[in-house]
Amino acid sequence: MASVSTAPAPGMHQIDLSKLNLHQLAQLKQQMDQELNVFQDSLQTLKMAQSKFVESGESVEKITPATKGKTVLVPLTGSMYVPGTIADTDNVIIDIGTGYFAQKDIDGAKDYFKRKVQFVTEQMEKIQVLGIEKSKVREAICMMMEMKMQAQAQAQKAPTS
Amino acid sequence: MTEEIQKKMQKELEIFNGVQKEYHKAVALKQQLDSQLNENKAVKEELLLLKKDAEVYKLIGPVLVKQDFEEAKQNVAKRMEYINKEIKRTDGHISALENKQEAIQENLNKLKSDLGSLKVSA
């Protein structure tokens, strides 16, 4: 989803901020705020996904041939566990999305999580760059608004004095 | 005369709000489809990376059911095709709604200026 939202931005036409009136600027600022919020949200979601993948990757590291036959506690529900033994230390089954699971050997699983972490990190970096750009634009809008407001205040003062 | 225009404006506004609501719904649907497409793309890539004799399972309710590898690939491809079609359809829907919105906006602006000129002449 993150890569999708970036698409429409570069195609937008340029507008001269100084030509807009206060109301338009305020509207633009609101839009920027909204977009920044979307970025923040997706960053948070990505961060969550990233930590999940990192965690899974670490779990895979713990499975070695030496763990074969060892007992583990398998969670049946969040609060109930039954003892079990590890029968297969060579393969794991991984959720690859949309309900599909694939059996992979340990090295394959490690590689999978490494790739996923990398992918998510890349997306996060992309969004961060976009976010910085957007906040720069927002700042410019805020500055322009202030200037306009000051000009307006002065214009109001001038005739009375 | 003024009342008539005001009534018309109210009606147009109501229509406009309805269209806007529909528009937001369509955009949300498109976003959902986009994310589904992306997920399917990731799955497809992952399936292509697997070895020929890899075991693939599908989650049906709470159980994992073993699937034929080729069949799984075909299923994902089919689903992507379907989602792509849906995206195109919603895209058309969205642009149609955009046009509608513009037309209503124009109408509203015209009514507004009519009202303004009436007030001036009054």
mmCIF file of N, CA, C and O in Angstrom, chain B residues 36-97:
data_model
loop_
_atom_site.group_PDB
_atom_site.id
_atom_site.type_symbol
_atom_site.label_atom_id
_atom_site.label_comp_id
_atom_site.label_asym_id
_atom_site.label_seq_id
_atom_site.Cartn_x
_atom_site.Cartn_y
_atom_site.Cartn_z
ATOM 1 N N GLN B 36 -4.594 -5.663 -1.615
ATOM 2 C CA GLN B 36 -4.756 -7.089 -1.888
ATOM 3 C C GLN B 36 -3.865 -7.516 -3.042
ATOM 4 O O GLN B 36 -3.240 -8.567 -3.007
ATOM 5 N N LEU B 37 -3.826 -6.674 -4.059
ATOM 6 C CA LEU B 37 -3.001 -6.980 -5.219
ATOM 7 C C LEU B 37 -1.531 -7.077 -4.816
ATOM 8 O O LEU B 37 -0.815 -7.991 -5.221
ATOM 9 N N ASN B 38 -1.110 -6.127 -3.986
ATOM 10 C CA ASN B 38 0.281 -6.138 -3.530
ATOM 11 C C ASN B 38 0.598 -7.405 -2.750
ATOM 12 O O ASN B 38 1.669 -7.990 -2.928
ATOM 13 N N GLU B 39 -0.344 -7.812 -1.893
ATOM 14 C CA GLU B 39 -0.109 -9.013 -1.108
ATOM 15 C C GLU B 39 0.007 -10.229 -2.034
ATOM 16 O O GLU B 39 0.891 -11.070 -1.876
ATOM 17 N N ASN B 40 -0.896 -10.276 -3.009
ATOM 18 C CA ASN B 40 -0.858 -11.399 -3.944
ATOM 19 C C ASN B 40 0.429 -11.420 -4.758
ATOM 20 O O ASN B 40 0.967 -12.469 -5.064
ATOM 21 N N LYS B 41 0.893 -10.219 -5.098
ATOM 22 C CA LYS B 41 2.156 -10.120 -5.833
ATOM 23 C C LYS B 41 3.290 -10.719 -5.011
ATOM 24 O O LYS B 41 4.118 -11.484 -5.527
ATOM 25 N N ALA B 42 3.309 -10.363 -3.722
ATOM 26 C CA ALA B 42 4.362 -10.873 -2.842
ATOM 27 C C ALA B 42 4.286 -12.389 -2.756
ATOM 28 O O ALA B 42 5.318 -13.079 -2.805
ATOM 29 N N VAL B 43 3.064 -12.920 -2.650
ATOM 30 C CA VAL B 43 2.892 -14.370 -2.558
ATOM 31 C C VAL B 43 3.367 -15.043 -3.839
ATOM 32 O O VAL B 43 4.038 -16.070 -3.814
ATOM 33 N N LYS B 44 3.030 -14.432 -4.969
ATOM 34 C CA LYS B 44 3.415 -15.007 -6.255
ATOM 35 C C LYS B 44 4.940 -15.093 -6.363
ATOM 36 O O LYS B 44 5.497 -16.116 -6.753
ATOM 37 N N GLU B 45 5.594 -13.997 -5.985
ATOM 38 C CA GLU B 45 7.056 -13.984 -6.036
ATOM 39 C C GLU B 45 7.623 -15.073 -5.137
ATOM 40 O O GLU B 45 8.566 -15.780 -5.509
ATOM 41 N N GLU B 46 7.007 -15.205 -3.961
ATOM 42 C CA GLU B 46 7.486 -16.193 -3.003
ATOM 43 C C GLU B 46 7.311 -17.601 -3.560
ATOM 44 O O GLU B 46 8.190 -18.447 -3.428
ATOM 45 N N LEU B 47 6.181 -17.838 -4.210
ATOM 46 C CA LEU B 47 5.926 -19.165 -4.779
ATOM 47 C C LEU B 47 6.926 -19.473 -5.887
ATOM 48 O O LEU B 47 7.372 -20.610 -6.041
ATOM 49 N N LEU B 48 7.275 -18.445 -6.648
ATOM 50 C CA LEU B 48 8.227 -18.666 -7.742
ATOM 51 C C LEU B 48 9.610 -18.993 -7.204
ATOM 52 O O LEU B 48 10.403 -19.669 -7.864
ATOM 53 N N LEU B 49 9.904 -18.509 -6.003
ATOM 54 C CA LEU B 49 11.218 -18.749 -5.417
ATOM 55 C C LEU B 49 11.354 -20.164 -4.852
ATOM 56 O O LEU B 49 12.457 -20.653 -4.643
ATOM 57 N N LEU B 50 10.203 -20.813 -4.615
ATOM 58 C CA LEU B 50 10.234 -22.127 -3.983
ATOM 59 C C LEU B 50 10.783 -23.188 -4.945
ATOM 60 O O LEU B 50 10.721 -23.036 -6.163
ATOM 61 N N LYS B 51 11.290 -24.272 -4.306
ATOM 62 C CA LYS B 51 11.775 -25.379 -5.136
ATOM 63 C C LYS B 51 10.591 -26.103 -5.751
ATOM 64 O O LYS B 51 9.463 -26.012 -5.274
ATOM 65 N N LYS B 52 10.882 -26.854 -6.793
ATOM 66 C CA LYS B 52 9.815 -27.549 -7.542
ATOM 67 C C LYS B 52 9.026 -28.517 -6.661
ATOM 68 O O LYS B 52 7.828 -28.693 -6.843
ATOM 69 N N ASP B 53 9.744 -29.162 -5.714
ATOM 70 C CA ASP B 53 9.070 -30.181 -4.905
ATOM 71 C C ASP B 53 8.608 -29.631 -3.546
ATOM 72 O O ASP B 53 8.331 -30.385 -2.628
ATOM 73 N N ALA B 54 8.524 -28.308 -3.453
ATOM 74 C CA ALA B 54 8.157 -27.698 -2.178
ATOM 75 C C ALA B 54 6.716 -28.031 -1.819
ATOM 76 O O ALA B 54 5.879 -28.236 -2.687
ATOM 77 N N GLU B 55 6.478 -28.110 -0.514
ATOM 78 C CA GLU B 55 5.113 -28.373 -0.054
ATOM 79 C C GLU B 55 4.425 -27.054 0.246
ATOM 80 O O GLU B 55 4.967 -26.198 0.931
ATOM 81 N N VAL B 56 3.227 -26.905 -0.288
ATOM 82 C CA VAL B 56 2.470 -25.668 -0.078
ATOM 83 C C VAL B 56 1.151 -26.006 0.606
ATOM 84 O O VAL B 56 0.501 -26.990 0.264
ATOM 85 N N TYR B 57 0.792 -25.216 1.594
ATOM 86 C CA TYR B 57 -0.453 -25.437 2.310
ATOM 87 C C TYR B 57 -1.341 -24.205 2.188
ATOM 88 O O TYR B 57 -0.856 -23.102 2.003
ATOM 89 N N LYS B 58 -2.645 -24.461 2.303
ATOM 90 C CA LYS B 58 -3.566 -23.340 2.309
ATOM 91 C C LYS B 58 -4.328 -23.359 3.614
ATOM 92 O O LYS B 58 -4.764 -24.424 4.065
ATOM 93 N N LEU B 59 -4.483 -22.189 4.198
ATOM 94 C CA LEU B 59 -5.197 -22.097 5.465
ATOM 95 C C LEU B 59 -6.692 -22.021 5.179
ATOM 96 O O LEU B 59 -7.178 -21.064 4.585
ATOM 97 N N ILE B 60 -7.405 -23.083 5.595
ATOM 98 C CA ILE B 60 -8.858 -23.063 5.421
ATOM 99 C C ILE B 60 -9.470 -23.158 6.808
ATOM 100 O O ILE B 60 -9.391 -24.204 7.461
ATOM 101 N N GLY B 61 -10.062 -22.074 7.256
ATOM 102 C CA GLY B 61 -10.521 -22.038 8.632
ATOM 103 C C GLY B 61 -9.317 -22.205 9.529
ATOM 104 O O GLY B 61 -8.322 -21.517 9.336
ATOM 105 N N PRO B 62 -9.369 -23.112 10.491
ATOM 106 C CA PRO B 62 -8.228 -23.268 11.395
ATOM 107 C C PRO B 62 -7.237 -24.341 10.945
ATOM 108 O O PRO B 62 -6.276 -24.596 11.634
ATOM 109 N N VAL B 63 -7.469 -24.992 9.810
ATOM 110 C CA VAL B 63 -6.561 -26.072 9.413
ATOM 111 C C VAL B 63 -5.752 -25.728 8.166
ATOM 112 O O VAL B 63 -6.194 -24.989 7.300
ATOM 113 N N LEU B 64 -4.556 -26.310 8.128
ATOM 114 C CA LEU B 64 -3.721 -26.168 6.935
ATOM 115 C C LEU B 64 -3.974 -27.366 6.030
ATOM 116 O O LEU B 64 -3.860 -28.508 6.451
ATOM 117 N N VAL B 65 -4.349 -27.093 4.812
ATOM 118 C CA VAL B 65 -4.609 -28.181 3.868
ATOM 119 C C VAL B 65 -3.524 -28.161 2.805
ATOM 120 O O VAL B 65 -3.216 -27.116 2.236
ATOM 121 N N LYS B 66 -2.959 -29.331 2.566
ATOM 122 C CA LYS B 66 -1.891 -29.392 1.584
ATOM 123 C C LYS B 66 -2.441 -29.134 0.184
ATOM 124 O O LYS B 66 -3.516 -29.630 -0.178
ATOM 125 N N GLN B 67 -1.702 -28.354 -0.569
ATOM 126 C CA GLN B 67 -2.165 -27.985 -1.907
ATOM 127 C C GLN B 67 -1.152 -28.423 -2.944
ATOM 128 O O GLN B 67 0.034 -28.529 -2.660
ATOM 129 N N ASP B 68 -1.657 -28.629 -4.131
ATOM 130 C CA ASP B 68 -0.762 -28.898 -5.241
ATOM 131 C C ASP B 68 -0.016 -27.608 -5.581
ATOM 132 O O ASP B 68 -0.611 -26.539 -5.651
ATOM 133 N N PHE B 69 1.291 -27.725 -5.751
ATOM 134 C CA PHE B 69 2.123 -26.529 -5.956
ATOM 135 C C PHE B 69 1.679 -25.757 -7.203
ATOM 136 O O PHE B 69 1.461 -24.548 -7.164
ATOM 137 N N GLU B 70 1.511 -26.487 -8.299
ATOM 138 C CA GLU B 70 1.115 -25.834 -9.555
ATOM 139 C C GLU B 70 -0.239 -25.165 -9.417
ATOM 140 O O GLU B 70 -0.463 -24.059 -9.895
ATOM 141 N N GLU B 71 -1.141 -25.882 -8.715
ATOM 142 C CA GLU B 71 -2.487 -25.368 -8.548
ATOM 143 C C GLU B 71 -2.462 -24.064 -7.751
ATOM 144 O O GLU B 71 -3.177 -23.103 -8.064
ATOM 145 N N ALA B 72 -1.606 -24.053 -6.726
ATOM 146 C CA ALA B 72 -1.512 -22.853 -5.899
ATOM 147 C C ALA B 72 -1.051 -21.672 -6.739
ATOM 148 O O ALA B 72 -1.587 -20.565 -6.649
ATOM 149 N N LYS B 73 -0.050 -21.921 -7.570
ATOM 150 C CA LYS B 73 0.465 -20.850 -8.440
ATOM 151 C C LYS B 73 -0.636 -20.329 -9.344
ATOM 152 O O LYS B 73 -0.810 -19.118 -9.512
ATOM 153 N N GLN B 74 -1.359 -21.285 -9.942
ATOM 154 C CA GLN B 74 -2.430 -20.885 -10.849
ATOM 155 C C GLN B 74 -3.498 -20.088 -10.115
ATOM 156 O O GLN B 74 -4.024 -19.094 -10.628
ATOM 157 N N ASN B 75 -3.808 -20.549 -8.901
ATOM 158 C CA ASN B 75 -4.825 -19.859 -8.106
ATOM 159 C C ASN B 75 -4.455 -18.414 -7.860
ATOM 160 O O ASN B 75 -5.275 -17.516 -7.993
ATOM 161 N N VAL B 76 -3.202 -18.206 -7.475
ATOM 162 C CA VAL B 76 -2.751 -16.845 -7.185
ATOM 163 C C VAL B 76 -2.813 -15.993 -8.448
ATOM 164 O O VAL B 76 -3.271 -14.849 -8.429
ATOM 165 N N ALA B 77 -2.377 -16.576 -9.569
ATOM 166 C CA ALA B 77 -2.410 -15.831 -10.829
ATOM 167 C C ALA B 77 -3.836 -15.440 -11.184
ATOM 168 O O ALA B 77 -4.110 -14.315 -11.596
ATOM 169 N N LYS B 78 -4.746 -16.399 -10.985
ATOM 170 C CA LYS B 78 -6.147 -16.147 -11.298
ATOM 171 C C LYS B 78 -6.701 -15.024 -10.426
ATOM 172 O O LYS B 78 -7.421 -14.143 -10.882
ATOM 173 N N ARG B 79 -6.340 -15.086 -9.148
ATOM 174 C CA ARG B 79 -6.849 -14.087 -8.220
ATOM 175 C C ARG B 79 -6.319 -12.701 -8.585
ATOM 176 O O ARG B 79 -7.033 -11.709 -8.522
ATOM 177 N N MET B 80 -5.045 -12.663 -8.995
ATOM 178 C CA MET B 80 -4.480 -11.367 -9.382
ATOM 179 C C MET B 80 -5.202 -10.810 -10.596
ATOM 180 O O MET B 80 -5.484 -9.611 -10.668
ATOM 181 N N GLU B 81 -5.519 -11.691 -11.513
ATOM 182 C CA GLU B 81 -6.250 -11.272 -12.706
ATOM 183 C C GLU B 81 -7.590 -10.661 -12.303
ATOM 184 O O GLU B 81 -7.973 -9.584 -12.768
ATOM 185 N N TYR B 82 -8.265 -11.361 -11.408
ATOM 186 C CA TYR B 82 -9.569 -10.891 -10.950
ATOM 187 C C TYR B 82 -9.460 -9.527 -10.266
ATOM 188 O O TYR B 82 -10.242 -8.611 -10.548
ATOM 189 N N ILE B 83 -8.459 -9.403 -9.406
ATOM 190 C CA ILE B 83 -8.299 -8.139 -8.677
ATOM 191 C C ILE B 83 -7.979 -7.014 -9.653
ATOM 192 O O ILE B 83 -8.495 -5.896 -9.529
ATOM 193 N N ASN B 84 -7.142 -7.311 -10.640
ATOM 194 C CA ASN B 84 -6.820 -6.294 -11.649
ATOM 195 C C ASN B 84 -8.071 -5.816 -12.365
ATOM 196 O O ASN B 84 -8.247 -4.628 -12.609
ATOM 197 N N LYS B 85 -8.931 -6.775 -12.684
ATOM 198 C CA LYS B 85 -10.189 -6.420 -13.351
ATOM 199 C C LYS B 85 -11.019 -5.524 -12.447
ATOM 200 O O LYS B 85 -11.580 -4.515 -12.884
ATOM 201 N N GLU B 86 -11.090 -5.902 -11.182
ATOM 202 C CA GLU B 86 -11.877 -5.122 -10.224
ATOM 203 C C GLU B 86 -11.319 -3.705 -10.091
ATOM 204 O O GLU B 86 -12.065 -2.734 -9.985
ATOM 205 N N ILE B 87 -9.992 -3.607 -10.098
ATOM 206 C CA ILE B 87 -9.366 -2.292 -9.970
ATOM 207 C C ILE B 87 -9.740 -1.416 -11.158
ATOM 208 O O ILE B 87 -10.087 -0.248 -11.009
ATOM 209 N N LYS B 88 -9.699 -2.008 -12.340
ATOM 210 C CA LYS B 88 -10.070 -1.248 -13.527
ATOM 211 C C LYS B 88 -11.507 -0.768 -13.421
ATOM 212 O O LYS B 88 -11.838 0.368 -13.764
ATOM 213 N N ARG B 89 -12.358 -1.664 -12.958
ATOM 214 C CA ARG B 89 -13.773 -1.327 -12.823
ATOM 215 C C ARG B 89 -13.956 -0.165 -11.841
ATOM 216 O O ARG B 89 -14.659 0.806 -12.127
ATOM 217 N N THR B 90 -13.307 -0.248 -10.675
ATOM 218 C CA THR B 90 -13.467 0.831 -9.696
ATOM 219 C C THR B 90 -12.840 2.119 -10.214
ATOM 220 O O THR B 90 -13.335 3.196 -9.909
ATOM 221 N N ASP B 91 -11.762 1.995 -10.986
ATOM 222 C CA ASP B 91 -11.155 3.194 -11.568
ATOM 223 C C ASP B 91 -12.157 3.922 -12.446
ATOM 224 O O ASP B 91 -12.312 5.144 -12.362
ATOM 225 N N GLY B 92 -12.850 3.142 -13.270
ATOM 226 C CA GLY B 92 -13.873 3.732 -14.126
ATOM 227 C C GLY B 92 -14.958 4.381 -13.292
ATOM 228 O O GLY B 92 -15.393 5.507 -13.573
ATOM 229 N N HIS B 93 -15.363 3.674 -12.243
ATOM 230 C CA HIS B 93 -16.392 4.178 -11.342
ATOM 231 C C HIS B 93 -15.949 5.500 -10.722
ATOM 232 O O HIS B 93 -16.707 6.465 -10.667
ATOM 233 N N ILE B 94 -14.700 5.534 -10.279
ATOM 234 C CA ILE B 94 -14.180 6.728 -9.617
ATOM 235 C C ILE B 94 -14.165 7.916 -10.572
ATOM 236 O O ILE B 94 -14.593 9.020 -10.216
ATOM 237 N N SER B 95 -13.690 7.684 -11.817
ATOM 238 C CA SER B 95 -13.611 8.829 -12.728
ATOM 239 C C SER B 95 -15.015 9.304 -13.109
ATOM 240 O O SER B 95 -15.248 10.510 -13.268
ATOM 241 N N ALA B 96 -15.949 8.369 -13.214
ATOM 242 C CA ALA B 96 -17.333 8.761 -13.504
ATOM 243 C C ALA B 96 -17.876 9.633 -12.383
ATOM 244 O O ALA B 96 -18.510 10.673 -12.619
ATOM 245 N N LEU B 97 -17.587 9.228 -11.149
ATOM 246 C CA LEU B 97 -18.058 10.003 -9.997
ATOM 247 C C LEU B 97 -17.387 11.364 -9.956
ATOM 248 O O LEU B 97 -18.005 12.365 -9.580
#
